[in-house]
Coordinates of C-alpha atoms and ligand atoms in Angstrom, one line a residue:
M1 CA 2.2 73.9 4.6
D2 CA 0.8 70.4 5.4
R3 CA 1.6 70.6 8.6
P4 CA -1.0 71.8 11.2
L5 CA -0.6 75.2 13.0
H6 CA -1.3 74.9 16.8
I7 CA -3.7 77.6 17.7
A8 CA -5.0 76.4 21.5
K9 CA -3.5 73.0 22.6
A10 CA -6.3 70.6 24.2
Q11 CA -6.0 71.6 27.5
P12 CA -4.7 69.3 30.1
A13 CA -7.6 67.9 32.6
P14 CA -6.8 67.7 36.4
P15 CA -7.1 64.3 37.8
C16 CA -10.5 64.0 39.0
S17 CA -13.4 61.2 39.5
V18 CA -16.3 60.9 36.7
V19 CA -19.2 59.4 38.6
I20 CA -21.9 58.2 35.9
F21 CA -25.1 58.0 36.9
G22 CA -27.2 55.2 35.2
A23 CA -23.9 53.2 34.2
S24 CA -25.9 50.1 33.3
G25 CA -28.3 52.2 30.5
D26 CA -27.4 52.7 26.9
L27 CA -25.5 56.0 26.7
A28 CA -23.1 54.5 29.2
K29 CA -22.2 51.5 27.2
R30 CA -22.7 52.7 23.7
K31 CA -20.6 56.2 24.5
L32 CA -19.3 57.5 27.9
I33 CA -17.4 54.2 28.4
P34 CA -15.6 53.8 25.6
A35 CA -14.9 57.3 24.8
L36 CA -13.4 57.3 28.8
Y37 CA -11.4 54.3 27.2
N38 CA -10.2 56.2 24.0
L39 CA -9.0 59.8 26.1
L40 CA -6.7 57.4 28.3
A41 CA -6.0 55.2 25.2
C42 CA -5.0 57.9 22.7
G43 CA -4.7 60.8 24.9
Q44 CA -2.3 60.8 27.1
D45 CA -0.7 64.4 27.2
V46 CA -4.9 65.7 27.7
H47 CA -6.2 62.7 30.0
P48 CA -5.7 63.2 33.8
Q49 CA -2.8 61.6 35.1
N50 CA -5.0 59.8 37.7
F51 CA -8.3 59.2 37.7
A52 CA -11.0 57.2 38.5
V53 CA -15.3 56.5 37.1
L54 CA -17.6 54.9 39.2
G55 CA -20.8 53.4 37.6
F56 CA -23.7 54.7 40.0
A57 CA -26.9 52.9 39.0
R58 CA -30.1 50.7 40.3
R59 CA -29.2 47.1 39.4
P60 CA -27.4 45.0 41.8
M61 CA -23.7 43.9 40.5
T62 CA -20.7 42.9 41.7
L63 CA -17.5 45.0 40.6
E64 CA -16.4 42.1 38.3
E65 CA -19.8 42.3 36.4
F66 CA -19.9 45.8 36.2
R67 CA -16.0 45.8 34.8
E68 CA -16.9 43.2 32.5
S69 CA -19.9 44.5 31.1
A70 CA -17.8 47.7 30.2
R71 CA -15.3 45.7 28.6
E72 CA -18.1 44.3 26.6
A73 CA -19.0 47.6 25.7
A74 CA -15.6 48.9 25.2
S75 CA -14.7 46.2 22.7
R76 CA -18.0 46.8 20.6
F77 CA -18.8 50.4 20.4
S78 CA -15.1 51.8 21.1
R79 CA -13.7 53.5 17.7
L80 CA -10.1 52.2 19.0
E81 CA -9.6 48.6 19.2
L82 CA -9.5 47.4 22.9
E83 CA -5.2 47.2 23.9
Q84 CA -5.1 44.8 26.7
N85 CA -2.2 46.5 28.9
C86 CA -4.5 50.2 28.5
W87 CA -7.7 48.3 29.1
N88 CA -6.3 46.7 32.6
Q89 CA -5.2 50.1 33.4
F90 CA -8.3 51.5 32.9
A91 CA -10.3 48.6 34.6
T92 CA -8.2 49.0 37.5
R93 CA -9.9 52.4 38.0
L94 CA -13.2 51.2 37.2
G95 CA -15.6 51.1 40.3
Y96 CA -19.5 50.4 40.7
L97 CA -22.0 50.5 42.8
S98 CA -25.7 49.9 43.2
G99 CA -28.7 51.5 44.9
L100 CA -29.4 54.8 43.1
D101 CA -33.1 54.3 44.0
E102 CA -32.1 53.2 47.3
P103 CA -33.3 55.7 50.4
D104 CA -29.4 55.3 52.0
G105 CA -28.2 55.4 48.0
F106 CA -26.5 58.9 48.2
S107 CA -24.7 58.3 51.3
R108 CA -23.0 55.2 50.4
L109 CA -22.1 56.9 47.5
K110 CA -20.0 59.7 49.3
A111 CA -18.6 56.8 51.1
Q112 CA -17.5 55.2 48.3
L113 CA -16.7 58.0 46.3
E114 CA -14.3 59.3 49.4
Q115 CA -12.9 55.7 49.7
T116 CA -11.8 56.0 45.9
E117 CA -10.0 58.5 46.0
A118 CA -8.0 57.8 49.1
A119 CA -7.2 54.4 47.5
H120 CA -6.0 56.6 44.4
N121 CA -4.7 59.7 46.3
L122 CA -7.2 61.5 44.0
P123 CA -8.2 65.4 45.3
P124 CA -12.4 65.5 45.7
N125 CA -12.6 66.9 41.7
R126 CA -16.1 65.3 40.8
V127 CA -18.1 65.0 37.5
Y128 CA -21.7 64.0 37.9
Y129 CA -22.9 62.6 34.2
L130 CA -26.5 62.3 34.6
S131 CA -27.3 59.3 32.3
I132 CA -30.6 59.1 33.5
P133 CA -34.4 60.0 32.2
P134 CA -34.6 63.8 32.8
E135 CA -37.6 63.6 35.1
A136 CA -35.1 61.8 37.6
V137 CA -32.6 64.8 37.3
P138 CA -34.3 67.1 39.8
E139 CA -34.6 64.5 42.7
C140 CA -30.8 63.3 41.6
V141 CA -29.6 67.0 42.3
E142 CA -31.6 67.2 45.1
R143 CA -30.1 64.2 46.6
L144 CA -26.8 65.1 45.9
D145 CA -26.8 68.3 47.7
T146 CA -28.2 66.4 50.7
A147 CA -25.6 64.0 50.6
G148 CA -23.2 67.2 50.8
L149 CA -21.8 65.8 47.4
I150 CA -21.8 69.3 46.2
A151 CA -18.7 71.8 46.3
K152 CA -19.4 75.4 46.4
P153 CA -18.4 76.7 43.3
G154 CA -14.8 78.5 43.5
A155 CA -13.8 75.9 46.1
A156 CA -10.3 74.2 46.1
N157 CA -12.0 71.1 44.4
F158 CA -14.7 71.2 41.8
T159 CA -17.8 69.7 41.5
R160 CA -19.6 69.7 37.9
V161 CA -22.6 67.9 36.6
V162 CA -23.4 67.1 33.0
V163 CA -26.8 67.1 31.9
E164 CA -28.1 65.4 28.8
K165 CA -31.2 66.1 26.4
P166 CA -34.0 66.6 26.6
I167 CA -33.9 69.4 29.1
G168 CA -37.6 69.9 29.1
T169 CA -40.3 69.1 26.8
D170 CA -41.7 72.3 26.5
L171 CA -40.6 76.0 27.2
A172 CA -42.2 75.9 31.1
S173 CA -40.4 72.6 31.9
A174 CA -37.2 74.1 30.4
L175 CA -37.6 76.9 33.0
E176 CA -38.4 74.3 35.8
I177 CA -35.3 72.4 35.3
N178 CA -33.0 75.4 35.1
R179 CA -34.7 76.3 38.2
I180 CA -34.0 73.4 39.8
L181 CA -30.3 73.3 38.8
H182 CA -29.7 76.8 39.7
G183 CA -30.8 75.8 43.1
H184 CA -28.2 73.7 43.7
F185 CA -25.2 74.3 41.0
D186 CA -23.4 77.5 39.9
E187 CA -24.3 77.8 35.9
S188 CA -20.1 77.5 35.9
Q189 CA -20.6 74.2 37.3
I190 CA -23.8 73.0 34.6
F191 CA -22.4 71.2 31.2
R192 CA -25.6 70.7 29.4
I193 CA -24.7 68.5 26.3
D194 CA -25.8 68.6 22.6
H195 CA -23.6 65.9 21.3
Y196 CA -24.0 67.6 17.4
L197 CA -21.3 70.3 18.8
G198 CA -18.6 67.8 19.9
K199 CA -18.5 66.3 16.2
E200 CA -15.6 67.4 14.1
T201 CA -17.3 68.7 11.3
V202 CA -19.3 70.9 13.7
Q203 CA -16.7 72.2 15.3
N204 CA -14.8 72.8 11.9
L205 CA -17.7 75.4 11.1
L206 CA -15.9 77.9 13.1
V207 CA -12.4 77.5 11.5
L208 CA -14.2 77.2 8.2
R209 CA -15.9 80.9 8.8
F210 CA -13.4 82.6 10.7
A211 CA -9.9 81.6 9.9
N212 CA -10.8 81.8 5.8
A213 CA -10.8 85.5 4.7
I214 CA -12.8 83.9 1.7
F215 CA -15.8 82.8 3.2
E216 CA -16.7 85.5 5.3
R217 CA -16.7 88.4 3.2
M218 CA -19.1 86.5 1.1
W219 CA -21.1 85.4 4.3
G220 CA -24.5 87.5 4.2
A221 CA -27.1 88.5 2.4
R222 CA -25.1 90.7 -0.3
N223 CA -23.8 87.2 -1.5
V224 CA -26.1 84.6 -0.1
D225 CA -29.1 83.7 -1.5
H226 CA -30.4 80.9 1.1
V227 CA -29.1 78.4 3.5
Q228 CA -30.5 75.0 3.5
I229 CA -29.4 72.4 7.0
T230 CA -30.7 69.3 6.2
V231 CA -30.4 66.2 9.2
A232 CA -31.6 62.9 7.6
E233 CA -31.6 59.7 9.0
S234 CA -32.6 56.3 7.5
E235 CA -33.4 54.8 10.9
G236 CA -36.8 54.7 12.2
V237 CA -37.7 55.4 16.2
G238 CA -36.3 52.1 16.8
S239 CA -37.4 51.4 20.4
R240 CA -37.3 54.7 21.5
A241 CA -41.0 54.8 21.1
M242 CA -41.9 55.5 24.9
Y243 CA -39.3 58.6 24.9
Y244 CA -39.7 59.3 21.1
D245 CA -43.5 59.7 20.8
P246 CA -44.5 62.2 23.6
A247 CA -41.5 64.5 21.7
G248 CA -41.5 64.1 18.2
A249 CA -38.9 65.5 15.6
L250 CA -39.1 69.5 16.6
R251 CA -38.6 68.5 20.1
D252 CA -35.9 65.9 19.4
M253 CA -34.2 67.4 16.6
V254 CA -34.9 70.8 15.9
Q255 CA -35.0 72.5 19.6
N256 CA -31.2 71.2 20.4
H257 CA -29.1 69.9 17.4
I258 CA -30.5 72.2 14.4
L259 CA -30.7 75.5 16.1
Q260 CA -27.2 74.7 17.2
L261 CA -26.0 74.4 13.8
L262 CA -27.9 77.6 12.8
A263 CA -26.3 79.3 15.0
L264 CA -23.0 78.4 14.1
V265 CA -23.5 78.9 10.5
A266 CA -25.0 82.2 11.2
M267 CA -23.6 83.8 14.6
E268 CA -21.3 86.9 14.1
P269 CA -17.8 86.8 14.5
P270 CA -17.1 86.3 18.2
V271 CA -15.2 88.7 19.7
G272 CA -12.5 85.9 21.1
L273 CA -12.5 82.4 21.1
D274 CA -13.1 82.0 25.0
E275 CA -16.7 80.2 26.0
Q276 CA -18.4 83.5 26.6
A277 CA -17.3 85.4 23.6
I278 CA -18.8 82.2 21.7
R279 CA -22.2 81.6 23.4
E280 CA -22.9 85.0 23.0
A281 CA -22.7 85.4 19.5
K282 CA -24.5 81.8 19.4
L283 CA -27.4 83.5 21.5
N284 CA -27.4 86.4 19.9
V285 CA -28.5 84.7 16.5
L286 CA -31.4 82.9 18.6
R287 CA -32.6 86.7 19.5
A288 CA -32.8 87.6 16.1
L289 CA -34.4 84.5 14.8
R290 CA -37.7 85.4 14.0
P291 CA -40.7 84.2 15.9
I292 CA -42.9 81.7 13.8
G293 CA -46.2 83.5 15.7
P294 CA -50.1 82.9 15.5
G295 CA -51.2 82.5 12.0
D296 CA -47.6 81.9 10.5
A297 CA -47.4 78.1 11.2
H298 CA -49.2 77.0 7.8
A299 CA -46.6 78.9 5.7
M300 CA -43.4 78.1 7.6
T301 CA -43.7 74.8 8.7
V302 CA -44.1 71.3 7.6
R303 CA -44.8 68.3 9.7
A304 CA -45.1 64.8 8.7
R305 CA -44.8 61.2 9.6
Y306 CA -43.6 58.4 7.8
S307 CA -45.6 55.5 6.4
P308 CA -44.4 52.2 5.3
G309 CA -41.9 52.2 2.7
I310 CA -38.5 50.8 1.8
V311 CA -35.4 52.1 3.2
E312 CA -31.8 51.3 1.9
G313 CA -33.8 48.2 -0.1
E314 CA -35.9 47.3 2.9
S315 CA -38.9 47.3 3.5
V316 CA -40.1 49.1 6.7
R317 CA -42.8 49.5 8.7
G318 CA -45.0 53.1 9.4
Y319 CA -44.4 55.0 12.2
L320 CA -48.2 54.0 13.6
E321 CA -47.2 50.6 13.5
E322 CA -43.7 50.7 15.0
H323 CA -43.6 48.9 18.6
G324 CA -44.9 51.1 21.4
I325 CA -46.5 53.3 19.3
S326 CA -50.6 54.0 19.7
P327 CA -52.4 53.9 16.4
R328 CA -53.9 57.5 17.4
S329 CA -50.4 59.1 17.6
R330 CA -49.9 62.8 15.9
T331 CA -46.6 62.5 16.7
E332 CA -44.1 64.1 13.8
T333 CA -41.2 62.1 12.5
F334 CA -40.5 65.2 10.1
V335 CA -40.3 68.8 9.9
A336 CA -39.2 71.4 7.7
L337 CA -39.2 75.1 8.7
K338 CA -38.5 78.4 6.9
L339 CA -36.9 80.7 9.0
W340 CA -35.5 84.1 9.0
I341 CA -32.9 86.1 10.8
D342 CA -33.7 89.6 11.7
N343 CA -30.5 91.2 11.4
W344 CA -28.4 93.4 8.7
R345 CA -26.3 90.5 8.0
W346 CA -29.0 87.9 7.1
A347 CA -31.7 90.5 6.3
G348 CA -33.9 89.0 3.2
V349 CA -32.1 85.2 3.3
P350 CA -34.5 82.7 4.0
F351 CA -33.0 79.6 6.2
Y352 CA -34.4 76.4 5.3
V353 CA -34.3 73.6 7.5
R354 CA -35.8 70.0 7.5
T355 CA -35.0 66.8 9.6
G356 CA -36.4 63.4 9.4
K357 CA -36.6 60.0 10.5
R358 CA -36.7 57.2 7.8
M359 CA -35.1 59.3 4.9
P360 CA -33.4 57.3 2.1
A361 CA -30.1 57.8 4.1
R362 CA -28.3 59.3 6.7
E363 CA -26.9 62.4 5.6
S364 CA -26.7 66.1 7.6
L365 CA -25.5 69.0 5.4
I366 CA -25.5 72.5 5.5
C367 CA -25.5 74.2 2.3
V368 CA -24.8 77.9 1.4
Q369 CA -26.0 78.9 -1.7
F370 CA -24.9 81.7 -3.0
K371 CA -26.9 84.3 -5.3
D372 CA -27.4 83.5 -9.7
V373 CA -24.7 84.5 -11.5
P374 CA -26.0 88.0 -13.6
Q375 CA -27.2 87.1 -16.7
I376 CA -24.2 88.6 -19.0
R377 CA -21.2 86.7 -20.5
F378 CA -21.4 82.9 -20.3
N379 CA -24.6 83.2 -18.0
R380 CA -26.8 85.0 -21.2
A381 CA -27.4 81.5 -23.0
A382 CA -28.9 79.7 -20.0
Q383 CA -29.2 80.5 -16.5
L384 CA -26.0 78.8 -14.9
P385 CA -26.2 77.2 -11.1
P386 CA -25.1 79.2 -9.1
N387 CA -22.2 78.6 -6.6
A388 CA -22.8 76.6 -3.3
L389 CA -20.8 75.6 -0.4
T390 CA -22.0 72.1 1.0
I391 CA -20.7 71.1 4.6
R392 CA -21.0 67.6 5.0
I393 CA -21.3 67.0 8.6
Q394 CA -21.8 63.0 8.4
P395 CA -21.2 61.0 6.9
D396 CA -18.7 61.1 4.6
E397 CA -17.3 64.5 6.7
G398 CA -16.1 67.4 4.2
F399 CA -17.2 70.1 2.3
S400 CA -17.4 71.2 -1.1
F401 CA -17.4 74.2 -3.3
E402 CA -19.2 74.3 -6.3
V403 CA -17.6 76.4 -9.3
L404 CA -18.6 76.4 -12.7
A405 CA -15.8 75.4 -15.0
K406 CA -15.1 75.1 -19.1
Q407 CA -15.8 71.8 -19.7
P408 CA -12.9 70.5 -22.0
G409 CA -13.2 71.2 -25.7
L410 CA -13.6 73.2 -28.9
D411 CA -17.1 74.3 -27.9
V412 CA -17.5 76.8 -25.2
A413 CA -19.4 74.3 -22.7
V414 CA -20.1 75.0 -18.8
R415 CA -20.7 72.8 -16.2
P416 CA -20.6 72.8 -12.0
V417 CA -17.7 70.8 -10.7
R418 CA -16.8 70.2 -7.2
M419 CA -14.0 71.6 -5.0
N420 CA -14.1 68.7 -2.5
L421 CA -12.5 68.0 0.9
R422 CA -13.2 64.8 2.6
Y423 CA -11.5 64.3 5.7
E424 CA -11.0 60.7 5.4
S425 CA -8.9 61.4 2.6
E426 CA -7.1 64.6 4.0
F427 CA -6.4 63.9 7.3
S428 CA -5.2 60.5 8.8
G429 CA -6.7 58.8 11.3
P430 CA -10.6 58.7 12.4
S431 CA -11.9 61.9 14.5
P432 CA -12.3 61.2 18.0
D433 CA -15.9 60.7 18.6
A434 CA -18.0 63.4 19.9
Y435 CA -18.3 62.2 23.7
E436 CA -14.7 62.1 24.2
R437 CA -14.4 65.7 23.1
L438 CA -17.0 66.7 25.2
L439 CA -15.9 64.7 28.2
L440 CA -12.6 66.4 28.4
D441 CA -14.0 69.3 28.3
V442 CA -15.8 68.7 31.1
M443 CA -12.9 67.4 33.0
A444 CA -10.7 70.1 31.8
G445 CA -14.0 73.0 32.8
D446 CA -14.2 74.4 29.5
H447 CA -17.9 75.4 28.4
T448 CA -17.6 76.5 25.0
L449 CA -19.3 73.2 23.6
F450 CA -21.7 73.5 26.2
V451 CA -25.3 74.4 26.2
S452 CA -25.9 77.7 28.3
A453 CA -29.3 78.2 29.9
A454 CA -29.8 81.4 28.1
F455 CA -29.8 79.5 24.9
V456 CA -31.9 76.7 25.7
E457 CA -34.3 78.6 27.5
K458 CA -34.3 80.9 24.2
S459 CA -34.6 77.9 21.7
W460 CA -37.4 76.3 23.6
E461 CA -39.2 80.1 23.4
F462 CA -38.6 79.7 19.4
V463 CA -40.3 76.1 19.7
Q464 CA -42.9 76.7 21.8
S465 CA -44.5 78.9 19.8
I466 CA -44.8 76.6 16.9
L467 CA -45.8 73.8 19.4
D468 CA -48.9 75.7 20.3
Q469 CA -50.1 76.5 17.0
W470 CA -49.7 73.0 15.8
Q471 CA -51.5 72.1 19.2
Q472 CA -54.3 74.5 19.1
D473 CA -55.1 74.4 15.0
P474 CA -56.9 71.4 13.9
A475 CA -56.5 72.8 10.4
M476 CA -52.7 72.2 10.9
P477 CA -51.7 69.2 8.6
L478 CA -49.6 66.3 9.7
Y479 CA -48.6 65.0 6.2
Q480 CA -47.3 61.4 5.6
Y481 CA -44.5 60.5 3.4
P482 CA -43.2 57.0 2.4
A483 CA -40.7 55.5 4.6
G484 CA -37.5 56.2 2.4
T485 CA -38.2 59.2 0.8
V486 CA -37.4 62.8 1.2
G487 CA -40.3 63.8 3.2
P488 CA -44.0 64.9 2.1
D489 CA -44.6 67.3 -1.2
A490 CA -45.5 69.8 1.2
A491 CA -41.9 70.3 2.4
D492 CA -40.9 70.7 -1.9
E493 CA -44.2 73.1 -2.4
M494 CA -42.7 75.6 0.7
I495 CA -39.3 76.0 -0.9
H496 CA -40.8 75.7 -4.3
G497 CA -42.8 78.3 -3.7
D498 CA -40.0 80.8 -3.1
G499 CA -38.6 79.9 -6.9
R500 CA -35.9 77.6 -4.8
A501 CA -35.3 73.3 -4.2
W502 CA -33.7 71.4 -1.7
R503 CA -30.4 69.7 -2.5
D504 CA -30.6 66.3 -3.6
L505 CA -29.6 63.6 -0.9
Ligands
BG6_1 C1 -30.4 62.5 19.1 C2 -31.8 62.0 19.0 O1 -30.2 63.6 20.1 O2 -29.8 62.3 17.7 C3 -32.0 60.8 18.2 O3 -32.5 62.1 20.2 C4 -31.0 61.3 16.9 O4 -33.3 60.8 17.6 C5 -29.6 61.5 17.2 O5 -31.3 59.7 16.4 C6 -28.9 61.7 15.7 O6 -27.6 61.8 16.3 P1 -26.4 61.3 15.3 O7 -25.1 61.9 15.9 O8 -26.7 60.0 14.8 O9 -26.7 62.3 14.6

């Protein structure tokens, strides 16, 4: 039974133009251009038969210069090696326009888009990818509208807008961004990206849970002792101080990626596989998430920042010594939380989450730990370790199920063993990058892997209450952990206090 069963074929995308706002920036180079190229190179049956990609940015550049910088970016960051014929085919569809910040920039964009569409015989189906700083988004959508570049929802040809995180910096600003977006676009035209949702292993969470009878029956308070979600990074803040310092780990990772993972792990079976059913089931998890209300932050949250240390054998600076960080910064680079989901399935089951920069390694995993084996038979002499399902989001994608087995020999000795699936050895070929999946879905108009306005608002509501306490309570500690370690002792104490421990990284 090795042949895959096709449940839903990837939807072919209709002919369209993708306009990348901020096309000379980092995201465009590292992710968007390589993803669009890879889609063309390996997704012939789903990639639009006819397409154009138009870069739009401030910096003046000739078309040749833009194509050359795109080629460089693609050869550096594409997961597939550049194949000359395929690249040529892609490059002829690449256009560029500067003047994003100029008064007539958007009317020139309109003219160039119309020209491109006429030249390639393309209908005016348009995707606007806003790879620009969040504070520039409101003005950009305003100007798109004024220039007559937004078709009404339900019109013969579509206009879609893609917005990157962060969506806001707090609850009020997130509400405001959604309000502005809704002033110009219908929700059905808006695609809010959380790239974690495009990762293969994250998509597999739904299959693992709902295509296997065995897990779903065990998934809940009757059998599960607790759940852990860890997103550890070995990288520091790097060159992103300007963005990261006002944000910190709670805003940067928890409000989006981690709450998405939590929702996928904890959601009820959706009534269908359509976008509405899945988004609704996920939103219900946030509705049931117990707020960390006034006075709870001390017991249920730990925040910390890295001090100098050694990561992967190299000495690294502390956060306060990083380039562009003020010595008075109070920003956290690590967060651990203890969460409760107040519904029938999860009543009484704690969810422990932690994320941090400059931890020992890059490792994201979800661990579902089952209840202890009753103290009878094999378990009488010593408490045996409970079963655990560990889902490795990255790297070494896969999952393992820990069970107990008899060690061969004349004695009766029992030890935990792993039933292990590694994507690398089980499936041939590398997985598509998250941005390939997500860009294709935008072109095909599928919202399943995108974040709804309601999810953004609920997640900020939850995070805002923690931010308020951290800000208003002078006694709330900001711990330190040496770079290269798993975080501060306080994070261990939080979980040890419940008689549990973090999984080893
Ligand atoms: C981004 C955060 O959203 O996700 C970064 O802003 C973080 O700080 C990154 O490093 C992690 O993504 P990935 O795919 O490398 O786990």
